[in-house]
Coordinates of C-alpha atoms in Angstrom, one line a residue:
X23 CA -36.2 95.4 4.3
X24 CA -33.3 97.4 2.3
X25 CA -30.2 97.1 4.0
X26 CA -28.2 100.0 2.4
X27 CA -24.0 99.3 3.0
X28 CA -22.2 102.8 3.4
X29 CA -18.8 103.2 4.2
X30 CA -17.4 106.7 5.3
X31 CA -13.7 107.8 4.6
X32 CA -12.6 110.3 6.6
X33 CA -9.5 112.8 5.2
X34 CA -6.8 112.3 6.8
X35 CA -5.9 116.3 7.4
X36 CA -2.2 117.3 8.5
X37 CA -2.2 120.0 11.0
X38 CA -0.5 123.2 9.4
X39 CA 3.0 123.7 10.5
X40 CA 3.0 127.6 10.6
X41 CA 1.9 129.5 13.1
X42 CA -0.4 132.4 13.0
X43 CA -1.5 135.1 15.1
X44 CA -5.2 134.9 16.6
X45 CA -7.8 136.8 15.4
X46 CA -10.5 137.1 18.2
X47 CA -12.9 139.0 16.1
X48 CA -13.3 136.5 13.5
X49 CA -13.2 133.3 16.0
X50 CA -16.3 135.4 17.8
X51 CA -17.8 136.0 14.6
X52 CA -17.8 132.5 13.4
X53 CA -19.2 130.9 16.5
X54 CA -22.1 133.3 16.7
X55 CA -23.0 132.4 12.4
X56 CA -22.6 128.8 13.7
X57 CA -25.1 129.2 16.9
X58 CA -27.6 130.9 14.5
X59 CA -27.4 128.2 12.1
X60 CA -28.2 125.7 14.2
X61 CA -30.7 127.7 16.3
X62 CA -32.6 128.5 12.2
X63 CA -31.9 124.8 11.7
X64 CA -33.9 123.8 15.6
X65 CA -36.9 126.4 14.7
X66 CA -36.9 125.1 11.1
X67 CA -36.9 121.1 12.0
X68 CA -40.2 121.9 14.7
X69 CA -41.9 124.2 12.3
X70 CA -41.6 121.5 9.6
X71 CA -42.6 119.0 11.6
X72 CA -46.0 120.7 13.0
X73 CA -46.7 122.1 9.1
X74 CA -46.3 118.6 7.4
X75 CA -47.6 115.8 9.8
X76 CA -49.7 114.5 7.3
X77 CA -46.8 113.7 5.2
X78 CA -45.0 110.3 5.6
X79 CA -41.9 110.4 7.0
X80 CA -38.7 109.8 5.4
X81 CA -36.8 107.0 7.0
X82 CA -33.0 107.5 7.5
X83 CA -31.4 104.7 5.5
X84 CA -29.7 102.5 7.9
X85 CA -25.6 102.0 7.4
X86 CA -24.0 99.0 8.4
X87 CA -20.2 99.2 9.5
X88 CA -17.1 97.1 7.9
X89 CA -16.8 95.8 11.6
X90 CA -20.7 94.4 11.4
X91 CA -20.4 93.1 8.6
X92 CA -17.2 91.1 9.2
X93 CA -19.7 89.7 12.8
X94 CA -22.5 88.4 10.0
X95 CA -20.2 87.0 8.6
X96 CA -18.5 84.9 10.7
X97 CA -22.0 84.2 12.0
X98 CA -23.5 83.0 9.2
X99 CA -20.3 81.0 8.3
X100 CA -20.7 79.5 12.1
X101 CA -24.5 78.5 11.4
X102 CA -23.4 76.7 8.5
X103 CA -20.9 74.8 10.2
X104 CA -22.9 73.7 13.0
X105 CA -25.5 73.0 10.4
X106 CA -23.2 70.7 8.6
X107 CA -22.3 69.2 11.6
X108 CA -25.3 68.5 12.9
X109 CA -26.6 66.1 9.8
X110 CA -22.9 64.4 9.2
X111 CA -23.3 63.5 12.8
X112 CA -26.8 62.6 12.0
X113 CA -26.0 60.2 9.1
X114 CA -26.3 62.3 6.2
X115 CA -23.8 62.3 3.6
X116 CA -21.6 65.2 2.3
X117 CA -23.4 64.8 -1.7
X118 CA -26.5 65.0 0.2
X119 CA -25.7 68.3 2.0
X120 CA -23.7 69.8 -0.9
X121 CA -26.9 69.5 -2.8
X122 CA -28.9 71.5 -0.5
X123 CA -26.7 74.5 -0.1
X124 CA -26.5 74.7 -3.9
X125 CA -29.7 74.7 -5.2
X126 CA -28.8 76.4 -8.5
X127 CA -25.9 73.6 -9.5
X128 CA -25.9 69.6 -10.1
X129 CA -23.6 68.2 -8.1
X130 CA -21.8 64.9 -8.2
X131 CA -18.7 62.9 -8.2
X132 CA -17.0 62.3 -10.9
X133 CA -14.7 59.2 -11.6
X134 CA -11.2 60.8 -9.8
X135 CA -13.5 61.1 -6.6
X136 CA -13.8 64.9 -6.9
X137 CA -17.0 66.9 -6.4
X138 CA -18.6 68.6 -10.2
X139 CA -20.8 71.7 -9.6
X140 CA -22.9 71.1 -13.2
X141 CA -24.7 74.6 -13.9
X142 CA -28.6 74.2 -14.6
X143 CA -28.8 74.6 -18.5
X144 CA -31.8 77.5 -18.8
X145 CA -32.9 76.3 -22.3
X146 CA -33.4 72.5 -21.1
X147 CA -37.2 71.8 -20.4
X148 CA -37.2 71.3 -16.3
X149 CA -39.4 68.3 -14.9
X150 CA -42.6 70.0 -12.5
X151 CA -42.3 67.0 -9.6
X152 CA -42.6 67.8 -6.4
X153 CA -40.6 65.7 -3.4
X154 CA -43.6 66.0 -1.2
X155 CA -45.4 64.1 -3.6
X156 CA -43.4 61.4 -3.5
X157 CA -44.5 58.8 -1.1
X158 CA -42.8 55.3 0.1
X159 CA -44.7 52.3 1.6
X160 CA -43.6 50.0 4.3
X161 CA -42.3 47.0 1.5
X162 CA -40.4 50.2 -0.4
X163 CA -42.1 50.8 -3.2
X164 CA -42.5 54.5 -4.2
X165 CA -45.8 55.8 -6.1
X166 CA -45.9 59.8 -7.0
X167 CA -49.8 61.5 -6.4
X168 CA -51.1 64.8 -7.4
X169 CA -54.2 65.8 -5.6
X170 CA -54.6 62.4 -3.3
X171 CA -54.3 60.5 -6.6
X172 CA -51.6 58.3 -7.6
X173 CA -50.8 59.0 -11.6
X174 CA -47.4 56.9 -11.5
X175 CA -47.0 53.5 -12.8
X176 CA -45.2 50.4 -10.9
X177 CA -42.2 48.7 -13.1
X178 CA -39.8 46.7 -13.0
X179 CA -36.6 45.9 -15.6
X180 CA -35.2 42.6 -15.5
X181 CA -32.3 40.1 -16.9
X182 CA -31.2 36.9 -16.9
X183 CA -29.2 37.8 -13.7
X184 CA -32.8 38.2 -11.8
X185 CA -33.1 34.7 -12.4
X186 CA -36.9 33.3 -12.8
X187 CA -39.8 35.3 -12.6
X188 CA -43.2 34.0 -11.8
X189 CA -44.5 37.8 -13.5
X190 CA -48.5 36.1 -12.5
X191 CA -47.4 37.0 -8.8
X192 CA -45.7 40.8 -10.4
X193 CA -48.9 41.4 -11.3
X194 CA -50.6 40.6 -8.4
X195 CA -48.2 43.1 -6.2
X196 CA -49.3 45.8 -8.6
X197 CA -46.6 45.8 -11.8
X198 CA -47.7 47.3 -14.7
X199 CA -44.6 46.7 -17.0
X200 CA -41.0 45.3 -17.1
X201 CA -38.5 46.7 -19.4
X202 CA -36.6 43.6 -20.3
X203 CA -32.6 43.3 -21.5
X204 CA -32.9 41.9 -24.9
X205 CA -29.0 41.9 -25.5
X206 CA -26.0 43.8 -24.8
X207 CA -22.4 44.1 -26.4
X208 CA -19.8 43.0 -24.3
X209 CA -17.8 45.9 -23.0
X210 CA -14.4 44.3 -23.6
X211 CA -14.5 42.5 -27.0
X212 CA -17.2 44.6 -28.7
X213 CA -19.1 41.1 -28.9
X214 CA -22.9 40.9 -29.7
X215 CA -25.4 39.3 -27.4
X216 CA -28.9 37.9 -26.9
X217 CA -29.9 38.2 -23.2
X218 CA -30.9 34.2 -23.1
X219 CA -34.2 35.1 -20.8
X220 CA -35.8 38.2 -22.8
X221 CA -38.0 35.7 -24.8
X222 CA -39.4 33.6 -21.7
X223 CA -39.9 37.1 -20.0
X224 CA -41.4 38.6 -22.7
X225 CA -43.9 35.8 -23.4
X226 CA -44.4 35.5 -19.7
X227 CA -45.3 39.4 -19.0
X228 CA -47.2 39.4 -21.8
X229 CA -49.6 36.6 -20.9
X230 CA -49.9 38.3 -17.7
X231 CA -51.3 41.5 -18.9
X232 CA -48.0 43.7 -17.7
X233 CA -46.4 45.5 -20.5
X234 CA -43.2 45.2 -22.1
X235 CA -40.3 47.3 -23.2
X236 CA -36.8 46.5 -24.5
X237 CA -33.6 47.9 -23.2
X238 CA -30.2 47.0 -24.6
X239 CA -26.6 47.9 -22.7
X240 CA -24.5 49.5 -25.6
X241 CA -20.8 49.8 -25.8
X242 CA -20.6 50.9 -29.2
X243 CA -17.6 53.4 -30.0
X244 CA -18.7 54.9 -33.2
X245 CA -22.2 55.5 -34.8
X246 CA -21.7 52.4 -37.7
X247 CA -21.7 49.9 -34.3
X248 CA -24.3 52.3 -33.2
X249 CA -26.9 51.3 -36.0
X250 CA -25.6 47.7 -36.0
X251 CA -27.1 47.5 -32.3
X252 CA -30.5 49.3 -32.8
X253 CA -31.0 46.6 -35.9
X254 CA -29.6 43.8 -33.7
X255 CA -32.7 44.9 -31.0
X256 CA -35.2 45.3 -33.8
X257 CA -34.3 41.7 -35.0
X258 CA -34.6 40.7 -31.4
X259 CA -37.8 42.2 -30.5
X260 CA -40.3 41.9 -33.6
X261 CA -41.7 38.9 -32.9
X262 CA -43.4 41.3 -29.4
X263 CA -45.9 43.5 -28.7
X264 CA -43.4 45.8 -27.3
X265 CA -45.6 49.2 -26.1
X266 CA -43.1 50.9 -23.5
X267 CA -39.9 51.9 -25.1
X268 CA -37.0 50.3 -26.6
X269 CA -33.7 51.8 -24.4
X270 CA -30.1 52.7 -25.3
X271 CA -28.7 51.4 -21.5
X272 CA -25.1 53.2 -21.5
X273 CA -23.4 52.9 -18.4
X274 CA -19.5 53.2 -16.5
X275 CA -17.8 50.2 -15.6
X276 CA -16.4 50.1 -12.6
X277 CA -13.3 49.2 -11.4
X278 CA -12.9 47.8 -15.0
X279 CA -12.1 48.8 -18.6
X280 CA -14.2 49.5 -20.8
X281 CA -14.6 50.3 -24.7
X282 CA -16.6 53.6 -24.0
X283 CA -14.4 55.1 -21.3
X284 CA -12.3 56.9 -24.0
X285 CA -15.6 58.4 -26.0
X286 CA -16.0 62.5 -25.9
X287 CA -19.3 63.8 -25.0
X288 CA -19.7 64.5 -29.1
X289 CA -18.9 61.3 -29.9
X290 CA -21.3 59.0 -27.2
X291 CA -24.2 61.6 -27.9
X292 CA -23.5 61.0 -31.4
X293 CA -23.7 57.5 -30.7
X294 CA -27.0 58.2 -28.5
X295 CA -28.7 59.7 -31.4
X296 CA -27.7 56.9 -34.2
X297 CA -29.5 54.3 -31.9
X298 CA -32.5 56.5 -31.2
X299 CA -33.6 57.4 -34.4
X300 CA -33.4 53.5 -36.1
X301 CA -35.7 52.9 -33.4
X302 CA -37.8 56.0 -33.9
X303 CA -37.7 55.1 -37.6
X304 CA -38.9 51.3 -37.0
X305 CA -42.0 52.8 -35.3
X306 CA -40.9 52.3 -31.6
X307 CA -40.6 54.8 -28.8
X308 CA -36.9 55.5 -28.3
X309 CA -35.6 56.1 -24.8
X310 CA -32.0 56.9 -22.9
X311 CA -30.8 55.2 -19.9
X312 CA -28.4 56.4 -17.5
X313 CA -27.9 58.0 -13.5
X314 CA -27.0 61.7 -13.0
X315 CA -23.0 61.3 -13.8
X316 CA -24.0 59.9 -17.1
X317 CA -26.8 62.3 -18.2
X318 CA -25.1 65.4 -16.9
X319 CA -21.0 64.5 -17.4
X320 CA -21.0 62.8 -20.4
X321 CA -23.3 63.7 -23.0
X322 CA -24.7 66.8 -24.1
X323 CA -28.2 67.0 -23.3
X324 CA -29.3 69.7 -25.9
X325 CA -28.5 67.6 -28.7
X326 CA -31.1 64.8 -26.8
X327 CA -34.3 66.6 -25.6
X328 CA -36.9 64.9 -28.1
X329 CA -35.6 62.1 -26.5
X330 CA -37.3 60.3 -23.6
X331 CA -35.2 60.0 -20.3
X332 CA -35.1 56.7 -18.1
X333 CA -33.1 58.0 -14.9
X334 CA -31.3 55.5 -12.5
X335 CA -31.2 57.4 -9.2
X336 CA -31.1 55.3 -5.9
X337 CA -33.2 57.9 -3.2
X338 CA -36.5 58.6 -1.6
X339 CA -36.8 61.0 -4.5
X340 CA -35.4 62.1 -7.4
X341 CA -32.5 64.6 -8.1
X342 CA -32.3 65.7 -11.8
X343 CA -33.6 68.9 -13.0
X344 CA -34.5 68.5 -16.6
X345 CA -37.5 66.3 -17.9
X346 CA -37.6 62.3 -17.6
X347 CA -40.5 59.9 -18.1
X348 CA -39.4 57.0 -15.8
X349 CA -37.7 56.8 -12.7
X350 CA -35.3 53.7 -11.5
X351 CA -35.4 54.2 -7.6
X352 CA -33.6 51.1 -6.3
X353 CA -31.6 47.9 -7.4
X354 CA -32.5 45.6 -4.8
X355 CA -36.6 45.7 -4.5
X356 CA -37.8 42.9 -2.9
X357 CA -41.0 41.0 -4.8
X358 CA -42.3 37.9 -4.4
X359 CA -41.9 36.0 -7.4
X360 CA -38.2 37.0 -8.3
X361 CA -35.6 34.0 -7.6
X362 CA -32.5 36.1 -7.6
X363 CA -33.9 37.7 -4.6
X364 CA -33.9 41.1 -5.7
X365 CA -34.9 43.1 -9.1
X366 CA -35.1 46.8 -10.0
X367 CA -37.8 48.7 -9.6
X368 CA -39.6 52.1 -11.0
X369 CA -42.2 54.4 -11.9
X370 CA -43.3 55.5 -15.1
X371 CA -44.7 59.1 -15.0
X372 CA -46.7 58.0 -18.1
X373 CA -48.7 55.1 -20.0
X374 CA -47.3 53.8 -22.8
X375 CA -49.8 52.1 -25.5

């Protein structure tokens, strides 16, 4: 339906000040031509009418006043009001409902609390999953089917902080790999570490038929401390059959200070890349690591699209756009086997070998 808007100006005509005699004969003359017209224009519409019925007619296109439109307005502005307050009432939170009336932006909060409306980058390749593929079980854990068939793969990441894992009983709940923190650099001093359980994890997964990949949390500031930490991993990992990739993890620090805070989005992708392709170069599968405010605020993702994407997004289902291989859908999973009570757990979208 074509809803054409017309709006019709009438001329605003000042009634002439002089005054002139009447002339009967031409008032009589011109309602007798107007009387014939309309009487030709009667005739005309009926003869028409008869002569052409197998003709389709021509619709009058409809016009829509200033007055109506103003009405749909405020109506539609109303049904969005009660529909907000309808689901706030209901529990859901503003992010949530900001996200569904703006389907064509990313939205988040950035670090001063305020609300970002990210456009969609056209050129970016764009992920095909569907939310109503997504399904959750009763102990939480999330699997993605296409045609009655699950294609995802259950993961978990782990550090010392998840304290022991028995990864025999992983295996038997269904875990297919763990990405394992092999080191970090300490966000304050710039300090290089060994995570002191990535070798007991690794051996442990291992013998347990669950495959491994490496992730490390970076805090480099410039592309020289950027190689320095992909060769510290590659020290760190050799000794492994590592199959599933080895991660730059860059992250905010809240509430804290922290030695990336400063970076520009040229600088951290710069940084991004220098770690990527050392690993690339040692013969490993290089991967990025962040949520939604890092991907989208704070790098520039056209620089990184040969790179795979790990995405930390805590939900029933993801919200990102562009393409990423595994999904991080919760921080507190609960396994059996995990002594610090809870662990992290995903789905990989593919099989690494």
């Amino acid at each position: 339906l074509e809803i054409r808007f017309c709006v019709i100006y009438h001329r605003n005509e000042e009634p002439m000040n002089d005054k002139k005699p009447v002339n009967i004969f031409a008032i009589t003359t011109i309602l007798l031509l107007i009387s014939t017209i309309i009487l030709g224009l009667i005739l005309g519409k009926l003869i028409i009418t008869r002569n052409n019925e197998a003709e389709p007619a021509v619709a009058e296109t409809p016009t829509i006043s200033e007055e109506d439109i103003r009405s749909l307005k405020a109506e539609e502005r109303e049904d969005i009001l009660s529909d907000m307050k309808l689901r706030l009432v209901n529990g859901e939170g503003s992010l949530s409902i900001f996200k569904s009336y703006f389907p064509d932006n990313i939205v988040y909060v950035n670090n001063k609390n305020n609300y970002v409306f990210a456009d969609i980058i056209p050129s970016l390749a764009k992920n095909t999953y569907k939310d109503k593929n997504f399904h959750q079980d009763d102990n939480g854990i999330i699997t993605y089917s296409e045609d009655g068939k699950v294609i995802t793969h259950m993961g978990i990441d782990a550090s010392r902080f998840q304290g022991s894992i028995d990864f025999k009983k992983l295996k038997d709940q269904g875990v297919e790999f763990a990405i394992l923190r092999c080191g970090f650099r300490s966000y304050g001093s710039g300090v290089l570490n060994t995570d002191s359980s990535f070798d007991t994890f690794a051996k442990n997964a291992i013998k347990n038929d669950i495959k491994i990949g490496a992730y490390f949390f970076s805090s480099a500031i410039t592309t020289q401390e950027a190689l320095e930490e992909a060769n510290y991993v590659l020290d760190i990992i050799k000794p492994y059959k590592i199959t599933y990739p080895v991660v730059i993890d860059f992250e905010e620090i809240a509430g804290d200070t922290y030695r990336q805070e400063n970076l520009s989005e040229k600088e951290l992708t710069d940084i991004i890349i220098t770690f990527c392709d050392t690993i690339e170069k040692a013969g490993y599968k290089p991967m990025i690591y962040s949520n939604l405010k890092g991907f989208v605020g704070r790098l520039d993702l056209t620089r990184l699209e040969k790179y795979e994407k790990w995405f930390a997004y805590y939900s029933d289902t993801p919200y990102f756009p562009y393409e990423f291989s595994i999904w991080q859908y919760t921080e507190s999973g609960k396994l059996d086997g995990v002594s610090g009570n809870t662990i992290d757990l995903n789905i990989s979208f593919k099989d690494y070998e």
